[in-house]
XYZ file of C-alpha atoms in Angstrom:
485
model
C 123.601 91.220 50.763
C 122.338 94.300 48.960
C 122.085 97.706 50.847
C 118.858 99.242 51.487
C 116.695 96.083 51.834
C 114.242 95.950 54.365
C 114.148 93.171 56.992
C 111.015 91.440 55.427
C 112.810 91.398 51.848
C 116.005 89.884 53.505
C 113.876 87.129 55.100
C 112.064 86.527 51.769
C 115.296 86.214 49.971
C 116.819 83.807 52.424
C 113.787 81.683 52.379
C 113.971 81.560 48.377
C 117.545 80.321 48.772
C 116.901 77.608 51.317
C 113.974 76.366 49.038
C 115.836 76.778 45.674
C 119.013 75.098 46.418
C 120.190 74.918 42.692
C 119.943 78.257 40.935
C 119.443 77.219 37.254
C 120.125 79.484 34.239
C 116.506 78.772 33.068
C 114.249 81.447 34.096
C 111.264 79.307 33.873
C 112.698 76.665 36.201
C 110.324 75.331 38.751
C 109.944 73.035 41.749
C 107.143 71.217 39.791
C 109.401 69.009 37.779
C 107.209 65.895 37.957
C 104.198 66.199 35.705
C 100.719 65.399 36.800
C 99.132 61.894 35.965
C 96.767 63.495 33.653
C 99.491 65.068 31.578
C 101.288 61.779 31.413
C 98.185 60.058 30.182
C 97.474 62.639 27.474
C 101.063 62.466 26.235
C 100.804 58.778 25.945
C 97.546 58.963 24.054
C 99.209 61.301 21.690
C 102.209 59.011 21.243
C 99.948 56.059 20.594
C 97.276 57.706 18.627
C 98.135 55.923 15.349
C 97.922 52.424 16.986
C 95.218 52.983 19.514
C 93.171 56.170 18.752
C 91.286 57.482 21.863
C 89.442 60.632 21.247
C 85.618 60.619 21.653
C 85.787 59.207 25.312
C 87.724 62.341 26.475
C 86.193 65.608 27.659
C 86.401 68.754 25.850
C 89.514 70.166 27.515
C 91.466 66.853 26.981
C 90.229 66.737 23.388
C 91.672 70.294 22.825
C 95.190 69.118 24.282
C 95.136 66.159 21.824
C 94.217 68.253 18.881
C 96.965 70.888 19.870
C 99.710 68.290 20.402
C 98.729 65.549 17.735
C 101.388 65.362 14.925
C 100.315 65.917 11.227
C 102.011 62.763 10.304
C 99.311 60.468 11.849
C 97.732 58.281 9.127
C 94.252 59.629 7.972
C 92.769 56.232 8.866
C 93.203 57.346 12.742
C 91.792 60.968 12.227
C 89.477 61.012 9.237
C 86.162 60.252 11.310
C 87.435 61.324 14.661
C 89.147 64.816 14.371
C 86.503 67.549 13.120
C 88.307 70.474 14.527
C 89.444 72.811 11.680
C 92.701 73.851 13.460
C 94.215 70.445 13.111
C 93.550 70.139 9.470
C 94.721 73.535 8.862
C 98.163 72.614 10.332
C 98.127 69.443 7.988
C 97.197 71.514 4.777
C 99.806 74.301 5.592
C 102.432 71.469 6.068
C 101.841 69.950 2.737
C 100.485 72.611 0.682
C 101.695 76.145 1.810
C 100.025 77.980 -1.064
C 96.617 76.132 -0.924
C 93.454 78.141 -1.015
C 90.590 76.676 0.990
C 88.031 78.807 -0.789
C 88.146 76.418 -3.768
C 87.246 73.521 -1.327
C 84.056 74.960 0.425
C 86.090 77.062 2.925
C 86.917 73.846 4.856
C 90.293 72.875 5.647
C 89.366 69.219 6.329
C 87.604 68.979 2.820
C 90.697 70.643 1.377
C 93.112 68.281 2.880
C 91.110 65.086 1.574
C 90.292 66.380 -1.799
C 94.005 67.282 -2.505
C 95.132 64.171 -0.899
C 92.890 61.913 -3.122
C 93.925 63.784 -6.184
C 97.599 63.528 -5.527
C 97.061 59.825 -4.926
C 95.259 59.218 -8.175
C 97.690 61.467 -10.113
C 100.476 59.363 -9.003
C 98.768 56.023 -9.387
C 100.647 53.692 -11.897
C 98.315 50.908 -13.194
C 99.253 47.523 -14.580
C 101.998 46.566 -12.181
C 102.859 43.254 -10.805
C 100.873 44.131 -7.461
C 98.114 45.821 -9.339
C 95.336 43.882 -7.341
C 96.809 45.031 -4.099
C 97.174 48.531 -5.255
C 93.602 48.702 -6.475
C 92.332 47.307 -3.169
C 94.451 50.035 -1.318
C 92.978 52.600 -3.677
C 89.346 51.519 -2.897
C 90.115 51.594 0.736
C 91.443 55.181 0.639
C 88.485 56.278 -1.418
C 85.998 54.685 0.817
C 87.651 56.494 3.917
C 87.457 59.842 2.124
C 84.256 59.575 0.334
C 82.385 61.687 2.887
C 84.748 64.679 2.411
C 85.445 64.826 -1.253
C 83.160 66.970 -3.543
C 85.728 68.440 -5.814
C 88.277 66.555 -7.748
C 90.772 68.097 -9.887
C 93.257 65.637 -11.673
C 96.091 67.530 -13.470
C 97.648 64.351 -14.869
C 97.061 60.700 -15.181
C 100.166 58.231 -15.578
C 100.092 55.541 -18.266
C 101.008 51.909 -17.221
C 104.502 51.267 -16.221
C 105.700 48.823 -19.058
C 104.665 51.530 -21.655
C 106.455 54.504 -19.970
C 109.295 55.511 -22.297
C 112.955 55.479 -21.174
C 115.157 58.507 -21.559
C 116.609 58.818 -25.087
C 119.954 60.052 -25.771
C 120.736 61.188 -29.314
C 124.320 61.025 -30.421
C 125.566 64.178 -32.268
C 126.269 63.223 -36.000
C 129.539 64.335 -37.233
C 130.577 64.540 -40.922
C 133.495 62.520 -41.976
C 135.332 62.579 -45.332
C 135.562 59.144 -46.834
C 137.899 58.706 -49.783
C 136.160 57.261 -52.899
C 137.823 54.098 -54.088
C 135.339 53.215 -56.902
C 132.064 54.289 -57.992
C 129.202 51.844 -57.091
C 126.857 50.616 -59.908
C 124.204 53.276 -60.496
C 121.331 51.149 -61.716
C 120.430 47.568 -62.851
C 119.754 46.220 -66.331
C 116.217 47.751 -65.979
C 117.655 51.206 -65.467
C 116.288 51.180 -61.783
C 118.647 51.828 -58.700
C 120.138 48.647 -57.279
C 118.441 47.234 -54.154
C 121.396 47.898 -52.128
C 121.828 51.321 -53.415
C 118.270 52.345 -52.787
C 118.514 51.104 -49.140
C 121.714 53.085 -48.512
C 119.902 56.223 -49.929
C 116.987 55.614 -47.622
C 119.145 55.163 -44.531
C 121.146 58.238 -45.274
C 117.861 60.321 -45.821
C 116.893 59.015 -42.367
C 120.071 60.146 -40.700
C 120.017 63.507 -42.534
C 116.439 64.047 -41.251
C 117.462 63.265 -37.591
C 120.589 65.471 -37.813
C 118.313 68.418 -38.726
C 116.413 68.072 -35.682
C 113.320 66.392 -37.218
C 111.377 64.077 -34.767
C 110.251 60.754 -36.304
C 106.547 60.199 -36.467
C 104.997 59.069 -33.259
C 104.163 55.599 -33.035
C 100.613 54.491 -32.711
C 100.874 52.886 -29.069
C 97.803 52.331 -27.280
C 98.156 53.296 -23.669
C 95.095 52.727 -21.563
C 95.011 54.453 -18.262
C 93.579 52.949 -14.945
C 89.597 52.681 -14.820
C 88.713 56.089 -13.469
C 85.190 54.922 -13.143
C 86.287 52.665 -10.333
C 87.383 55.719 -8.423
C 84.377 57.469 -9.114
C 82.080 54.840 -8.218
C 83.451 55.207 -4.486
C 82.951 59.058 -4.479
C 78.999 59.402 -4.069
C 79.284 62.976 -3.137
C 81.356 64.172 -5.941
C 80.050 67.417 -7.401
C 82.653 68.861 -9.547
C 85.310 66.751 -11.638
C 88.271 67.951 -13.640
C 90.674 65.779 -15.558
C 93.595 66.103 -17.926
C 94.791 62.930 -19.748
C 98.477 64.055 -19.781
C 101.893 63.673 -17.908
C 103.216 66.871 -16.222
C 106.999 67.772 -16.108
C 108.201 64.939 -18.560
C 111.264 66.879 -19.271
C 113.634 64.904 -21.511
C 111.424 61.711 -21.086
C 108.696 63.264 -23.682
C 106.781 60.668 -25.840
C 103.586 61.077 -27.483
C 102.157 57.871 -25.811
C 102.133 59.922 -22.551
C 99.463 62.273 -23.980
C 96.990 59.700 -25.259
C 93.231 59.649 -24.350
C 92.243 56.346 -25.812
C 88.801 55.143 -26.578
C 88.977 52.747 -23.568
C 89.837 55.728 -21.316
C 86.895 57.571 -22.714
C 84.497 54.646 -21.983
C 85.919 54.302 -18.575
C 85.367 58.027 -17.852
C 81.960 58.365 -19.407
C 80.570 55.302 -17.420
C 81.970 56.778 -14.232
C 80.566 60.098 -14.815
C 77.022 58.257 -15.600
C 77.142 56.701 -12.188
C 77.903 60.144 -10.430
C 74.297 61.436 -10.226
C 75.151 64.364 -8.043
C 77.764 65.747 -10.503
C 77.110 69.192 -11.522
C 80.462 70.111 -13.249
C 82.630 68.121 -15.618
C 85.846 69.400 -17.235
C 87.816 67.381 -19.667
C 90.636 69.665 -21.015
C 93.985 69.366 -22.984
C 93.251 65.554 -23.609
C 93.001 65.315 -27.459
C 89.351 64.511 -27.288
C 87.981 64.342 -30.730
C 84.656 63.583 -32.439
C 84.442 59.940 -31.637
C 85.087 60.451 -28.131
C 82.693 63.271 -27.836
C 80.041 60.966 -29.258
C 80.901 58.458 -26.550
C 80.499 61.199 -23.859
C 77.051 62.138 -25.378
C 76.009 58.408 -25.192
C 76.450 58.388 -21.430
C 75.620 61.904 -20.501
C 72.156 62.144 -22.415
C 70.120 61.182 -19.617
C 72.282 62.872 -16.639
C 69.971 64.338 -14.154
C 72.230 67.032 -12.552
C 75.144 68.026 -14.940
C 75.216 71.907 -15.441
C 78.616 72.700 -16.672
C 80.534 70.907 -19.456
C 83.997 72.173 -20.357
C 85.863 70.523 -23.302
C 88.333 73.199 -24.008
C 91.651 72.781 -25.791
C 90.721 69.433 -27.516
C 90.206 68.406 -31.034
C 86.354 68.281 -31.310
C 85.159 69.128 -34.848
C 81.808 69.453 -36.353
C 80.768 66.001 -35.966
C 81.550 66.052 -32.422
C 79.521 69.401 -32.026
C 76.482 67.615 -33.550
C 76.668 65.012 -30.923
C 77.067 67.460 -27.960
C 74.594 69.766 -29.492
C 71.955 66.900 -28.613
C 72.507 67.744 -25.004
C 71.081 71.260 -25.776
C 67.983 70.093 -27.481
C 64.677 70.839 -25.942
C 63.820 67.279 -25.459
C 67.144 66.539 -23.670
C 67.053 65.666 -19.839
C 70.372 67.359 -19.070
C 70.087 70.670 -17.367
C 73.108 72.056 -19.055
C 73.656 75.761 -18.265
C 77.350 76.217 -19.333
C 79.025 74.697 -22.494
C 82.673 75.791 -23.169
C 84.299 74.474 -26.478
C 87.044 77.046 -26.579
C 90.064 76.086 -28.755
C 88.772 73.264 -30.730
C 88.166 72.391 -34.438
C 84.728 73.788 -34.744
C 83.761 75.415 -38.178
C 80.813 76.757 -39.907
C 79.030 73.536 -39.998
C 79.182 72.988 -36.319
C 77.845 76.677 -35.714
C 75.182 76.157 -38.252
C 74.015 73.057 -36.435
C 73.806 74.905 -33.026
C 71.901 77.765 -34.459
C 68.632 75.997 -34.583
C 69.002 74.233 -31.329
C 69.626 77.446 -29.342
C 66.447 78.800 -30.769
C 64.290 76.293 -28.612
C 66.796 75.820 -25.751
C 65.498 77.374 -22.464
C 68.363 76.116 -20.252
C 71.671 77.116 -21.427
C 73.031 80.488 -20.049
C 76.643 80.548 -21.241
C 78.251 79.364 -24.576
C 81.858 79.781 -25.400
C 83.329 78.902 -28.883
C 86.469 80.993 -28.515
C 89.216 80.222 -30.790
C 87.248 78.311 -33.325
C 87.029 79.408 -37.008
C 83.233 79.529 -37.469
C 83.537 82.784 -39.680
C 80.739 85.049 -40.545
C 78.320 82.491 -41.747
C 78.538 80.368 -38.524
C 78.306 83.429 -36.350
C 75.072 84.720 -38.245
C 73.344 81.369 -37.479
C 74.089 81.942 -33.723
C 72.869 85.596 -33.747
C 69.731 84.568 -35.570
C 69.022 82.151 -32.945
C 69.389 84.751 -30.296
C 66.479 86.637 -31.579
C 64.281 83.923 -30.207
C 66.332 82.740 -27.361
C 65.813 84.793 -24.151
C 67.763 82.586 -21.712
C 71.373 82.902 -22.963
C 73.145 85.663 -21.063
C 76.914 85.083 -21.873
C 78.281 84.476 -25.332
C 82.013 84.319 -26.175
C 83.060 84.345 -29.919
C 86.587 85.770 -29.348
C 89.006 85.077 -32.311
C 86.542 83.225 -34.321
C 87.475 84.829 -37.654
C 84.641 87.208 -37.869
C 84.769 90.224 -40.103
C 82.777 93.440 -40.773
C 79.965 91.329 -42.140
C 79.253 90.065 -38.656
C 78.708 93.426 -37.092
C 75.333 93.835 -38.714
C 73.635 90.824 -37.024
C 75.484 91.625 -33.727
C 74.052 95.302 -33.822
C 70.704 93.776 -34.554
C 70.952 91.525 -31.573
C 72.053 94.395 -29.225
C 69.032 96.199 -30.256
C 66.434 93.471 -29.678
C 67.861 90.851 -27.221
C 67.819 92.034 -23.668
C 68.713 88.948 -21.965
C 72.185 88.817 -23.318
C 74.303 90.617 -20.741
C 77.858 89.622 -21.758
C 79.207 89.297 -25.280
C 82.873 88.858 -25.989
C 83.932 89.456 -29.755
C 87.438 90.563 -29.219
C 90.198 89.688 -31.718
C 88.065 89.917 -34.693
C 88.963 92.440 -37.412
C 85.685 94.556 -37.581
C 87.268 97.973 -38.590
C 86.000 101.377 -37.845
C 82.754 100.939 -39.808
C 81.999 97.755 -37.514
C 82.734 99.608 -34.526
C 80.168 102.365 -35.425
C 77.370 99.689 -35.962
C 78.304 98.005 -32.593
C 78.002 101.383 -30.747
C 74.627 102.333 -32.455
C 73.275 99.023 -31.501
C 74.597 99.331 -27.780
C 72.916 102.695 -27.380
C 69.642 100.970 -27.450
C 70.510 98.145 -24.970
C 70.361 99.033 -21.372
C 71.022 95.619 -20.157
C 74.577 94.923 -21.716
C 77.224 95.196 -19.183
C 80.076 93.490 -20.876
C 80.966 93.923 -24.628
C 84.532 92.982 -25.113
C 85.804 94.723 -28.408
C 89.564 94.676 -27.722
C 91.855 93.993 -30.710
C 89.050 94.509 -33.158
C 90.488 97.500 -35.053
C 87.478 99.690 -34.290
C 89.527 102.637 -33.334
C 90.043 104.268 -29.836
C 86.976 106.670 -30.439
C 84.314 103.986 -30.635
C 86.035 101.711 -28.102
C 86.079 104.666 -25.653
C 82.231 105.340 -26.390
C 81.356 101.611 -25.998
C 83.223 101.220 -22.618
C 81.445 104.506 -21.530
C 77.916 103.227 -22.473
C 78.793 99.996 -20.602
C 79.789 101.838 -17.467
C 76.616 103.655 -17.514
C 74.526 100.524 -18.096
C 76.529 98.908 -15.048
C 75.624 101.886 -12.883
C 72.180 101.982 -13.763
C 71.842 98.382 -12.580
C 73.839 98.874 -9.377
C 76.926 96.821 -10.540
C 80.245 98.174 -9.456
C 82.497 98.520 -12.484
C 85.709 96.393 -12.312
C 89.061 98.140 -12.614
């Protein structure tokens, strides 16, 4: 008994001891050891939610308890159309993708979860297996379940059929051995030609030497068709943005050229699927070895698309013939409302740029065009700048690293003086020289609308580069645009 306690405190402490006969070490110990019936029922509902989901029938307070205690491992078939609370889907996303950004998914955690879940499923889908019918049915069931929540689909890889995937190759290190010469072999036959056996031995020896020098043999022309992506797109009616790459990531020592093929059948599957997606506004097919023939196939199925606004075919093998096919999408009679065309790092040359020039003169829809890393040279660039004298809708043009020289600065300066609709022009990585920088600066002084003129790595000198940047800053301030650092 502690000294200095009042009689009331002593009586209260004695009462506590009589009620609490076991003094536990847990400070939160309480007499209410038996949970209420409501708590027991809610815990049971959480435990059996995967087998027998009950959610809509509960009141708001009980639904909140279910959401806060529901594990993230519950199959989405039980939660897709029942759980709409963002807090639950945020827990699911953070557990699977700690670095995900929901800003790329309409600022919705639920939409982010379903879009990334469908993308991962399709990226790991292996076609042409023994149970292919069952896997296809499972894929369709998943897509139907997620259809209302998928508007953006980003496929970073597509796997080829299982029976064509390469096995790891181990190369033995070739060691040179000294073989004693017993007798010289016959050098030639009666006609003066090498003997057949000797010729075969020379071919085998040269093959072994090339392998020992580290030269890879020529890739075999193996046709590897991926799964019909059109079947997947058919079950995603709300899809608005699609990005696909026909390759296999992280192959390591299992590298084989067959893993990076975009076959004609794949192109037909994709083009037909995109044609069915009437709400699709953005299509990106990058790093997929898309050539002229496949570009013509895309044009065949896209020429009547009612809503396509962005077409990105960067890092492919599209040449002048492919550009002629895609250029028809920009014709003034085309029904495609294409506003952005990106053909960076392809095989476009002078002929392709000369074909695009007259089409741009009559086009009234396109706002951004990128031909970066294509050798269109001065003649091709001149055709584009001549078109811009009449085109008043294009606002962004990228001709970075297009093998332009000083000869292109004269038409560029003329466009800067007369065209006020072009606000962003990228001509970096082209050797213009100081004289070309002077022409660019003189043209820019007469253009109050230009806000971006990229002249980095153009050898125009620090003086003209500083003056151009100062002029651009003045134009941005006059338009109320904050300059970026």
